[in-house]
Amino acid sequence: MCIAESPPRRPYLARGGGVERCEACRLPTESCICEHRAEVAAQCQFWLLMHHNEFYKPTNTGRLIADSLAGTRIFEWSRTEPPQALLDALNDPRYAPCIVFPAGDDYRDRMIDAPVDDTRIPVFIILDGTWRQARRMFRHSRYLQHLPVIEPKTQRLSRYSLRRSTVDHHLCTAEVAIALLEQFNEQDAAAHLERYFDRFNGEYFESRRKWDISPG
């Protein structure tokens, strides 16, 4: 079961906010996919550092990781006041955390191809927000600056139809996790998450057509 470290502070008020939704998957109730939800274990873990706006968006796919992969944790991002639970987790000797982010020249010395300590549990920290928000989270969170950075190596193009990026290789949060699982030979977990993602993507797209819900 995922551990959500910070509760939402306000309801989702964008267009489509009046649709009756399942409290768990946040799809319209007649499109609920909760009966298909199941957790599987992997040798790695995912921690989502979530921008506070993402807590309220029904289109957020980080929750799909939390619903599908055992050990997933969700923390609310803050630039200056990170949750103590996150700081404690970063200092826990059981884990080898790294940040998932594209390579950059000014932090090339932090880039790794794989978690280097095979005596600890690999942890992939995904910055869950829009691309602009993720860049700010990466650049301005001092408590993350000591962590190694890993870039998914994948030829995937995004199949996420609910929130469009102008760049095809900008994957949504769930797709990033799938790519990393495939990269590190967690094929069963990757396939499990991908099936759940495809179901969510399809059901939400159909419900949006029916209810004229904006991408959000």
PDB file of N, CA and C in Angstrom, residues 2 4 8 10-12 17-34 37 55-58 60 63 67 196 200:
ATOM      1  N   CYS A   2       0.498   2.250  -0.766  1.00  0.00           N
ATOM      2  CA  CYS A   2       1.296   3.467  -0.818  1.00  0.00           C
ATOM      3  C   CYS A   2       1.132   4.240   0.476  1.00  0.00           C
ATOM      4  N   ALA A   4       0.905   7.974   1.652  1.00  0.00           N
ATOM      5  CA  ALA A   4       0.770   9.379   1.268  1.00  0.00           C
ATOM      6  C   ALA A   4       1.145  10.231   2.463  1.00  0.00           C
ATOM      7  N   PRO A   8      -4.179  16.345   0.562  1.00  0.00           N
ATOM      8  CA  PRO A   8      -4.521  17.512  -0.241  1.00  0.00           C
ATOM      9  C   PRO A   8      -5.046  18.642   0.635  1.00  0.00           C
ATOM     10  N   ARG A  10      -6.956  21.323  -0.861  1.00  0.00           N
ATOM     11  CA  ARG A  10      -8.153  21.904  -1.454  1.00  0.00           C
ATOM     12  C   ARG A  10      -8.700  20.945  -2.497  1.00  0.00           C
ATOM     13  N   PRO A  11      -9.996  21.051  -2.822  1.00  0.00           N
ATOM     14  CA  PRO A  11     -10.579  20.159  -3.815  1.00  0.00           C
ATOM     15  C   PRO A  11     -10.181  20.544  -5.227  1.00  0.00           C
ATOM     16  N   TYR A  12     -10.420  19.613  -6.149  1.00  0.00           N
ATOM     17  CA  TYR A  12     -10.166  19.879  -7.569  1.00  0.00           C
ATOM     18  C   TYR A  12     -11.320  20.710  -8.104  1.00  0.00           C
ATOM     19  N   GLY A  17     -14.834  19.300 -12.395  1.00  0.00           N
ATOM     20  CA  GLY A  17     -14.784  19.101 -10.958  1.00  0.00           C
ATOM     21  C   GLY A  17     -16.119  18.689 -10.367  1.00  0.00           C
ATOM     22  N   GLY A  18     -17.214  18.935 -11.087  1.00  0.00           N
ATOM     23  CA  GLY A  18     -18.523  18.567 -10.572  1.00  0.00           C
ATOM     24  C   GLY A  18     -18.935  17.142 -10.866  1.00  0.00           C
ATOM     25  N   VAL A  19     -18.117  16.415 -11.620  1.00  0.00           N
ATOM     26  CA  VAL A  19     -18.430  15.023 -11.947  1.00  0.00           C
ATOM     27  C   VAL A  19     -18.258  14.166 -10.705  1.00  0.00           C
ATOM     28  N   GLU A  20     -19.204  13.282 -10.455  1.00  0.00           N
ATOM     29  CA  GLU A  20     -19.087  12.374  -9.308  1.00  0.00           C
ATOM     30  C   GLU A  20     -17.992  11.356  -9.595  1.00  0.00           C
ATOM     31  N   ARG A  21     -17.008  11.309  -8.698  1.00  0.00           N
ATOM     32  CA  ARG A  21     -15.822  10.494  -8.938  1.00  0.00           C
ATOM     33  C   ARG A  21     -15.613   9.471  -7.827  1.00  0.00           C
ATOM     34  N   CYS A  22     -14.952   8.399  -8.202  1.00  0.00           N
ATOM     35  CA  CYS A  22     -14.490   7.439  -7.209  1.00  0.00           C
ATOM     36  C   CYS A  22     -13.413   8.121  -6.366  1.00  0.00           C
ATOM     37  N   GLU A  23     -13.476   7.948  -5.058  1.00  0.00           N
ATOM     38  CA  GLU A  23     -12.504   8.584  -4.170  1.00  0.00           C
ATOM     39  C   GLU A  23     -11.105   8.013  -4.342  1.00  0.00           C
ATOM     40  N   ALA A  24     -10.997   6.790  -4.834  1.00  0.00           N
ATOM     41  CA  ALA A  24      -9.694   6.128  -4.945  1.00  0.00           C
ATOM     42  C   ALA A  24      -9.017   6.395  -6.285  1.00  0.00           C
ATOM     43  N   CYS A  25      -9.662   5.997  -7.388  1.00  0.00           N
ATOM     44  CA  CYS A  25      -9.021   6.156  -8.700  1.00  0.00           C
ATOM     45  C   CYS A  25      -9.328   7.504  -9.334  1.00  0.00           C
ATOM     46  N   ARG A  26     -10.354   8.216  -8.824  1.00  0.00           N
ATOM     47  CA  ARG A  26     -10.738   9.557  -9.262  1.00  0.00           C
ATOM     48  C   ARG A  26     -11.297   9.603 -10.676  1.00  0.00           C
ATOM     49  N   LEU A  27     -11.629   8.461 -11.208  1.00  0.00           N
ATOM     50  CA  LEU A  27     -12.402   8.433 -12.440  1.00  0.00           C
ATOM     51  C   LEU A  27     -13.873   8.640 -12.100  1.00  0.00           C
ATOM     52  N   PRO A  28     -14.690   9.075 -13.078  1.00  0.00           N
ATOM     53  CA  PRO A  28     -16.127   9.096 -12.836  1.00  0.00           C
ATOM     54  C   PRO A  28     -16.590   7.733 -12.336  1.00  0.00           C
ATOM     55  N   THR A  29     -17.537   7.716 -11.428  1.00  0.00           N
ATOM     56  CA  THR A  29     -17.882   6.480 -10.721  1.00  0.00           C
ATOM     57  C   THR A  29     -18.247   5.338 -11.657  1.00  0.00           C
ATOM     58  N   GLU A  30     -18.900   5.643 -12.786  1.00  0.00           N
ATOM     59  CA  GLU A  30     -19.273   4.561 -13.695  1.00  0.00           C
ATOM     60  C   GLU A  30     -18.077   4.030 -14.478  1.00  0.00           C
ATOM     61  N   SER A  31     -16.942   4.727 -14.400  1.00  0.00           N
ATOM     62  CA  SER A  31     -15.733   4.290 -15.097  1.00  0.00           C
ATOM     63  C   SER A  31     -14.664   3.787 -14.128  1.00  0.00           C
ATOM     64  N   CYS A  32     -15.029   3.591 -12.878  1.00  0.00           N
ATOM     65  CA  CYS A  32     -14.076   3.198 -11.829  1.00  0.00           C
ATOM     66  C   CYS A  32     -13.294   1.951 -12.238  1.00  0.00           C
ATOM     67  N   ILE A  33     -11.973   1.975 -11.986  1.00  0.00           N
ATOM     68  CA  ILE A  33     -11.115   0.835 -12.333  1.00  0.00           C
ATOM     69  C   ILE A  33     -10.550   0.148 -11.089  1.00  0.00           C
ATOM     70  N   CYS A  34     -11.088   0.469  -9.933  1.00  0.00           N
ATOM     71  CA  CYS A  34     -10.512  -0.045  -8.682  1.00  0.00           C
ATOM     72  C   CYS A  34     -10.537  -1.569  -8.599  1.00  0.00           C
ATOM     73  N   ARG A  37      -7.260  -2.992  -9.546  1.00  0.00           N
ATOM     74  CA  ARG A  37      -6.072  -2.544  -8.823  1.00  0.00           C
ATOM     75  C   ARG A  37      -5.484  -3.695  -8.019  1.00  0.00           C
ATOM     76  N   PHE A  55      -1.943  16.741  -6.411  1.00  0.00           N
ATOM     77  CA  PHE A  55      -2.821  16.001  -5.513  1.00  0.00           C
ATOM     78  C   PHE A  55      -4.280  16.098  -5.950  1.00  0.00           C
ATOM     79  N   TYR A  56      -4.633  17.174  -6.632  1.00  0.00           N
ATOM     80  CA  TYR A  56      -6.039  17.452  -6.924  1.00  0.00           C
ATOM     81  C   TYR A  56      -6.439  17.073  -8.336  1.00  0.00           C
ATOM     82  N   LYS A  57      -5.483  16.720  -9.181  1.00  0.00           N
ATOM     83  CA  LYS A  57      -5.790  16.487 -10.587  1.00  0.00           C
ATOM     84  C   LYS A  57      -6.181  15.024 -10.818  1.00  0.00           C
ATOM     85  N   PRO A  58      -7.386  14.781 -11.305  1.00  0.00           N
ATOM     86  CA  PRO A  58      -7.775  13.392 -11.606  1.00  0.00           C
ATOM     87  C   PRO A  58      -6.896  12.757 -12.677  1.00  0.00           C
ATOM     88  N   ASN A  60      -3.679  12.866 -12.794  1.00  0.00           N
ATOM     89  CA  ASN A  60      -2.364  12.511 -12.272  1.00  0.00           C
ATOM     90  C   ASN A  60      -2.144  11.000 -12.364  1.00  0.00           C
ATOM     91  N   ARG A  63      -0.451   8.315  -8.968  1.00  0.00           N
ATOM     92  CA  ARG A  63      -1.249   7.425  -8.120  1.00  0.00           C
ATOM     93  C   ARG A  63      -1.290   6.008  -8.677  1.00  0.00           C
ATOM     94  N   ASP A  67      -0.693   2.644  -6.611  1.00  0.00           N
ATOM     95  CA  ASP A  67      -1.694   1.568  -6.571  1.00  0.00           C
ATOM     96  C   ASP A  67      -1.141   0.243  -7.057  1.00  0.00           C
ATOM     97  N   TYR A 196      -2.363  -1.428 -16.058  1.00  0.00           N
ATOM     98  CA  TYR A 196      -3.218  -0.556 -15.253  1.00  0.00           C
ATOM     99  C   TYR A 196      -3.238   0.864 -15.837  1.00  0.00           C
ATOM    100  N   PHE A 200      -6.507   2.893 -17.230  1.00  0.00           N
ATOM    101  CA  PHE A 200      -6.825   4.238 -16.749  1.00  0.00           C
ATOM    102  C   PHE A 200      -6.915   5.224 -17.908  1.00  0.00           C
TER     103      PHE A 200
END
